[in-house]
CSV table of C-alpha atoms in Angstrom, one decimal:
chain,number,residue,atom,x,y,z
Y,283,ASP,CA,-7.8,-5.0,18.1
Y,284,THR,CA,-4.3,-4.6,17.7
Y,285,GLY,CA,-4.0,-3.7,14.4
Y,286,VAL,CA,-1.9,-5.5,11.7
Y,287,SER,CA,1.7,-7.2,13.2
Y,288,GLN,CA,4.7,-8.0,11.3
Y,289,ASP,CA,7.9,-9.7,12.5
Y,290,PRO,CA,10.7,-9.2,12.3
Y,291,ARG,CA,10.4,-5.5,11.6
Y,292,HIS,CA,14.5,-5.7,10.1
Y,293,LYS,CA,16.2,-8.2,8.7
Y,294,ILE,CA,19.8,-7.9,7.9
Y,295,THR,CA,21.1,-11.4,5.6
Y,296,LYS,CA,23.9,-12.9,3.4
Y,297,ARG,CA,23.3,-13.4,-0.2
Y,298,GLY,CA,22.1,-16.8,-0.5
Y,299,GLN,CA,20.4,-17.9,3.1
Y,300,ASN,CA,16.8,-18.4,3.5
Y,301,VAL,CA,14.6,-15.6,5.2
Y,302,THR,CA,10.8,-15.9,6.8
Y,303,PHE,CA,8.5,-13.2,7.7
Y,304,ARG,CA,5.4,-13.6,9.6
Y,305,CYS,CA,2.1,-11.6,9.7
Y,306,ASP,CA,-0.7,-11.3,12.0
Y,307,PRO,CA,-3.7,-9.8,11.1
Y,308,ILE,CA,-6.6,-8.1,12.4
Y,309,SER,CA,-8.5,-10.9,14.0
Y,310,GLU,CA,-11.7,-10.9,12.1
Y,311,HIS,CA,-10.1,-10.3,8.7
Y,312,ASN,CA,-10.5,-12.8,6.3
Y,313,ARG,CA,-8.2,-11.7,3.3
Y,314,LEU,CA,-4.5,-11.1,4.0
Y,315,TYR,CA,-2.1,-9.1,1.2
Y,316,TRP,CA,1.7,-9.3,1.0
Y,317,TYR,CA,3.4,-6.0,-1.0
Y,318,ARG,CA,6.7,-5.0,-1.5
Y,319,GLN,CA,8.2,-1.4,-1.1
Y,320,THR,CA,11.5,-0.4,-2.9
Y,321,LEU,CA,12.9,3.1,-2.0
Y,322,GLY,CA,11.2,5.8,-3.6
Y,323,GLN,CA,8.7,3.5,-4.9
Y,324,GLY,CA,4.7,2.3,-4.2
Y,325,PRO,CA,3.8,-1.0,-2.8
Y,326,GLU,CA,3.7,-3.7,-5.4
Y,327,PHE,CA,1.5,-6.4,-4.9
Y,328,LEU,CA,2.6,-10.1,-4.5
Y,329,THR,CA,0.0,-12.5,-3.4
Y,330,TYR,CA,-3.1,-12.6,-1.5
Y,331,PHE,CA,-5.3,-15.4,0.6
Y,332,GLN,CA,-8.6,-15.4,1.6
Y,333,ASN,CA,-8.8,-17.6,4.7
Y,334,GLU,CA,-6.4,-20.6,3.9
Y,335,ALA,CA,-6.7,-20.1,-0.2
Y,336,GLN,CA,-4.0,-18.2,-2.2
Y,337,LEU,CA,-6.3,-16.7,-4.3
Y,338,GLU,CA,-3.8,-14.5,-6.8
Y,339,LYS,CA,0.3,-14.4,-7.0
Y,340,SER,CA,1.8,-11.7,-9.2
Y,341,ARG,CA,4.1,-12.3,-11.5
Y,342,LEU,CA,6.8,-10.7,-9.3
Y,343,LEU,CA,6.5,-13.7,-7.1
Y,344,SER,CA,9.4,-15.7,-8.6
Y,345,ASP,CA,10.0,-19.7,-7.4
Y,346,ARG,CA,12.1,-18.5,-4.7
Y,347,PHE,CA,9.2,-16.8,-2.7
Y,348,SER,CA,6.6,-18.5,-1.2
Y,349,ALA,CA,3.5,-17.4,1.1
Y,350,GLU,CA,1.4,-19.7,3.4
Y,351,ARG,CA,-1.5,-19.0,5.4
Y,352,PRO,CA,-2.1,-22.6,6.9
Y,353,LYS,CA,-4.8,-22.0,9.3
Y,354,GLY,CA,-6.5,-18.8,8.0
Y,355,SER,CA,-5.2,-16.7,10.5
Y,356,PHE,CA,-1.2,-15.7,10.4
Y,357,SER,CA,0.7,-15.9,7.3
Y,358,THR,CA,4.2,-16.4,6.1
Y,359,LEU,CA,6.4,-15.1,3.3
Y,360,GLU,CA,9.8,-17.3,2.9
Y,361,ILE,CA,12.3,-15.8,0.5
Y,362,GLN,CA,14.9,-18.7,-0.1
Y,363,ARG,CA,18.4,-18.0,-1.9
Y,364,THR,CA,18.1,-14.4,-1.1
Y,365,GLU,CA,19.7,-11.7,-3.8
Y,366,GLN,CA,20.3,-8.1,-3.3
Y,367,GLY,CA,17.6,-7.2,-5.4
Y,368,ASP,CA,15.7,-8.7,-2.5
Y,369,SER,CA,16.3,-6.0,-0.5
Y,370,ALA,CA,13.0,-4.0,0.1
Y,371,MET,CA,10.2,-3.5,2.7
Y,372,TYR,CA,7.4,-6.3,2.7
Y,373,LEU,CA,4.4,-5.2,3.7
Y,374,CYS,CA,1.7,-6.9,4.9
Y,375,ALA,CA,-2.2,-6.2,4.9
Y,376,SER,CA,-5.6,-7.2,6.0
Y,377,SER,CA,-9.3,-6.8,5.3
Y,378,SER,CA,-12.5,-8.1,5.6
Y,379,ASP,CA,-14.7,-9.5,2.8
Y,380,THR,CA,-17.5,-6.9,3.8
Y,381,GLY,CA,-17.8,-3.4,2.6
Y,382,ALA,CA,-15.2,-2.1,0.6
Y,383,ASN,CA,-12.2,-4.1,1.4
Y,384,VAL,CA,-10.5,-1.5,2.9
Y,385,LEU,CA,-6.5,-2.8,3.2
Y,386,THR,CA,-5.5,-2.2,6.8
Y,387,PHE,CA,-1.5,-2.3,6.5
Y,388,GLY,CA,1.2,-3.2,8.9
Y,389,ALA,CA,4.3,-1.4,9.6
Y,390,GLY,CA,6.5,-3.3,7.4
Y,391,SER,CA,9.7,-5.9,7.5
Y,392,ARG,CA,12.5,-4.7,6.6
Y,393,LEU,CA,15.3,-7.2,4.3
Y,394,THR,CA,18.6,-6.0,3.6
Y,395,VAL,CA,20.7,-8.6,2.0
Y,396,LEU,CA,24.4,-8.4,1.9
U,121,ALA,CA,-5.2,-3.9,-16.3
U,122,GLN,CA,-5.3,-1.1,-13.7
U,123,SER,CA,-2.7,1.5,-13.5
U,124,VAL,CA,-2.1,4.5,-11.3
U,125,THR,CA,-0.2,7.6,-12.3
U,126,GLN,CA,1.4,10.0,-10.0
U,127,LEU,CA,3.2,12.5,-11.8
U,128,ASP,CA,4.8,14.6,-9.1
U,129,SER,CA,7.6,12.9,-7.2
U,130,GLN,CA,8.0,15.7,-4.8
U,131,VAL,CA,5.8,19.0,-3.9
U,132,PRO,CA,7.3,21.3,-2.0
U,133,VAL,CA,5.3,23.7,0.3
U,134,PHE,CA,5.3,26.5,2.7
U,135,GLU,CA,3.1,25.6,6.3
U,136,GLU,CA,-0.3,27.2,5.8
U,137,ALA,CA,-0.3,27.2,2.2
U,138,PRO,CA,-3.1,25.0,0.0
U,139,VAL,CA,-1.3,22.2,-1.8
U,140,GLU,CA,-3.0,19.4,-4.2
U,141,LEU,CA,-1.5,16.2,-5.0
U,142,ARG,CA,-2.5,14.5,-8.4
U,143,CYS,CA,-3.4,11.0,-9.3
U,144,ASN,CA,-4.6,9.9,-12.4
U,145,TYR,CA,-5.5,6.3,-13.2
U,146,SER,CA,-6.6,3.9,-15.9
U,147,SER,CA,-9.2,1.1,-15.2
U,148,SER,CA,-11.1,-1.0,-18.0
U,149,VAL,CA,-13.9,-1.4,-15.1
U,150,SER,CA,-15.4,0.9,-12.7
U,151,VAL,CA,-13.1,1.2,-9.6
U,152,TYR,CA,-12.7,2.4,-5.8
U,153,LEU,CA,-10.1,4.7,-5.2
U,154,PHE,CA,-7.8,5.6,-2.0
U,155,TRP,CA,-5.2,7.8,-0.3
U,156,TYR,CA,-3.1,6.5,1.8
U,157,VAL,CA,0.0,8.1,3.5
U,158,GLN,CA,3.0,6.9,5.0
U,159,TYR,CA,5.5,8.5,7.5
U,160,PRO,CA,9.0,7.5,8.0
U,161,ASN,CA,9.7,4.0,9.1
U,162,GLN,CA,6.0,3.0,8.9
U,163,GLY,CA,3.1,1.1,7.1
U,164,LEU,CA,0.4,3.0,5.2
U,165,GLN,CA,-2.5,5.0,6.8
U,166,LEU,CA,-5.6,5.3,4.8
U,167,LEU,CA,-6.6,8.9,4.2
U,168,LEU,CA,-9.8,9.0,2.5
U,169,LYS,CA,-11.7,6.6,0.1
U,170,TYR,CA,-13.7,7.0,-2.8
U,171,LEU,CA,-16.6,4.4,-3.3
U,172,SER,CA,-19.7,5.9,-5.0
U,173,GLY,CA,-22.1,8.8,-4.3
U,174,SER,CA,-20.7,12.4,-3.7
U,175,THR,CA,-17.4,13.1,-5.8
U,176,LEU,CA,-15.9,15.0,-3.3
U,177,VAL,CA,-14.9,12.9,-0.6
U,178,LYS,CA,-13.2,14.2,3.1
U,179,GLY,CA,-10.9,12.3,4.7
U,180,ILE,CA,-8.7,12.6,8.0
U,181,ASN,CA,-6.4,15.6,8.7
U,182,GLY,CA,-8.5,17.8,6.9
U,183,PHE,CA,-7.9,16.5,3.7
U,184,GLU,CA,-10.2,15.9,0.8
U,185,ALA,CA,-10.1,14.9,-2.9
U,186,GLU,CA,-12.5,14.9,-5.7
U,187,PHE,CA,-13.4,12.1,-8.2
U,188,ASN,CA,-13.9,12.8,-11.9
U,189,LYS,CA,-14.9,10.2,-13.9
U,190,SER,CA,-14.4,11.8,-17.3
U,191,GLN,CA,-10.5,13.0,-16.6
U,192,THR,CA,-9.8,9.8,-14.7
U,193,SER,CA,-8.5,11.5,-11.8
U,194,PHE,CA,-8.6,11.4,-8.1
U,195,HIS,CA,-6.4,14.4,-6.9
U,196,LEU,CA,-5.6,15.1,-3.3
U,197,ARG,CA,-6.1,18.6,-1.5
U,198,LYS,CA,-5.7,20.5,1.5
U,199,PRO,CA,-6.5,23.5,1.8
U,200,SER,CA,-3.8,24.8,4.4
U,201,VAL,CA,-0.9,22.2,5.2
U,202,HIS,CA,1.3,21.6,8.7
U,203,ILE,CA,5.0,20.8,9.0
U,204,SER,CA,3.1,17.5,10.4
U,205,ASP,CA,1.9,16.7,6.8
U,206,THR,CA,5.2,16.2,5.7
U,207,ALA,CA,4.8,12.2,4.2
U,208,GLU,CA,4.8,10.3,1.4
U,209,TYR,CA,1.5,10.2,-0.2
U,210,PHE,CA,0.2,7.2,-2.5
U,211,CYS,CA,-2.9,7.1,-4.5
U,212,ALA,CA,-4.3,3.6,-5.1
U,213,VAL,CA,-7.4,1.6,-7.0
U,214,ARG,CA,-9.1,-1.6,-6.6
U,215,ALA,CA,-10.8,-2.6,-9.7
U,216,LEU,CA,-14.6,-3.9,-9.3
U,217,ASP,CA,-13.8,-7.3,-10.9
U,218,SER,CA,-12.9,-10.3,-9.5
U,219,SER,CA,-9.6,-9.3,-7.9
U,220,TYR,CA,-9.4,-7.4,-4.1
U,221,LYS,CA,-6.0,-6.3,-4.4
U,222,LEU,CA,-4.8,-2.4,-4.6
U,223,ILE,CA,-2.8,-1.3,-7.5
U,224,PHE,CA,-0.6,2.1,-5.8
U,225,GLY,CA,1.0,4.8,-7.6
U,226,SER,CA,4.7,5.8,-7.2
U,227,GLY,CA,3.8,8.2,-4.6
U,228,THR,CA,4.7,11.8,-4.2
U,229,ARG,CA,6.5,13.2,-1.2
U,230,LEU,CA,5.0,16.2,0.5
U,231,LEU,CA,7.5,18.5,2.0
U,232,VAL,CA,6.5,21.3,4.1
U,233,ARG,CA,8.8,24.0,5.2
U,234,PRO,CA,8.1,26.5,7.6
């Protein structure tokens, strides 16, 4: 078990560019979550998947954001036409569908939009 | 909808002193409760969780928390802190409805001084 992996760990981009983040969950976990965390704040829920199905999306997830989990394993989060307000840490977590559904988090992908 | 309030944004304390980090939640349905810790430039790590049963739960690193349903609180305590406990602490709630997401508070920064 290698935990939840996120790539890249840091991304600096110019306003208007597109960025994509990847998350590899713990292999036996069928639920996968994306959160956004800004400085001095707690993580804010964006979306989650059960296997390949996207079951819930936050209103924070504007039309410029899209998440996929095509084969029920890894997931990608794409941000189109980035804005300075998108600068944040993007956290991925996974959980199994048994027991208390405890989320295990990755180290995060930090986005800086110039 | 659920919400979590962590009233103290920062708690300074001297090494070996006791500490309490406060957490209050709001929910119209039953909940699971969690405390996570975040060290600089890292993801969130589970400290402890309350699912059911005994209202006093023990976690890692000597931390414990007590669930109080009447006061809708889940305060985190440690009888004697170490310098290494300096970190950001997040309280989170999961409603026992059809959603599996966690809702986080804004966090409390614990600053342990020598």
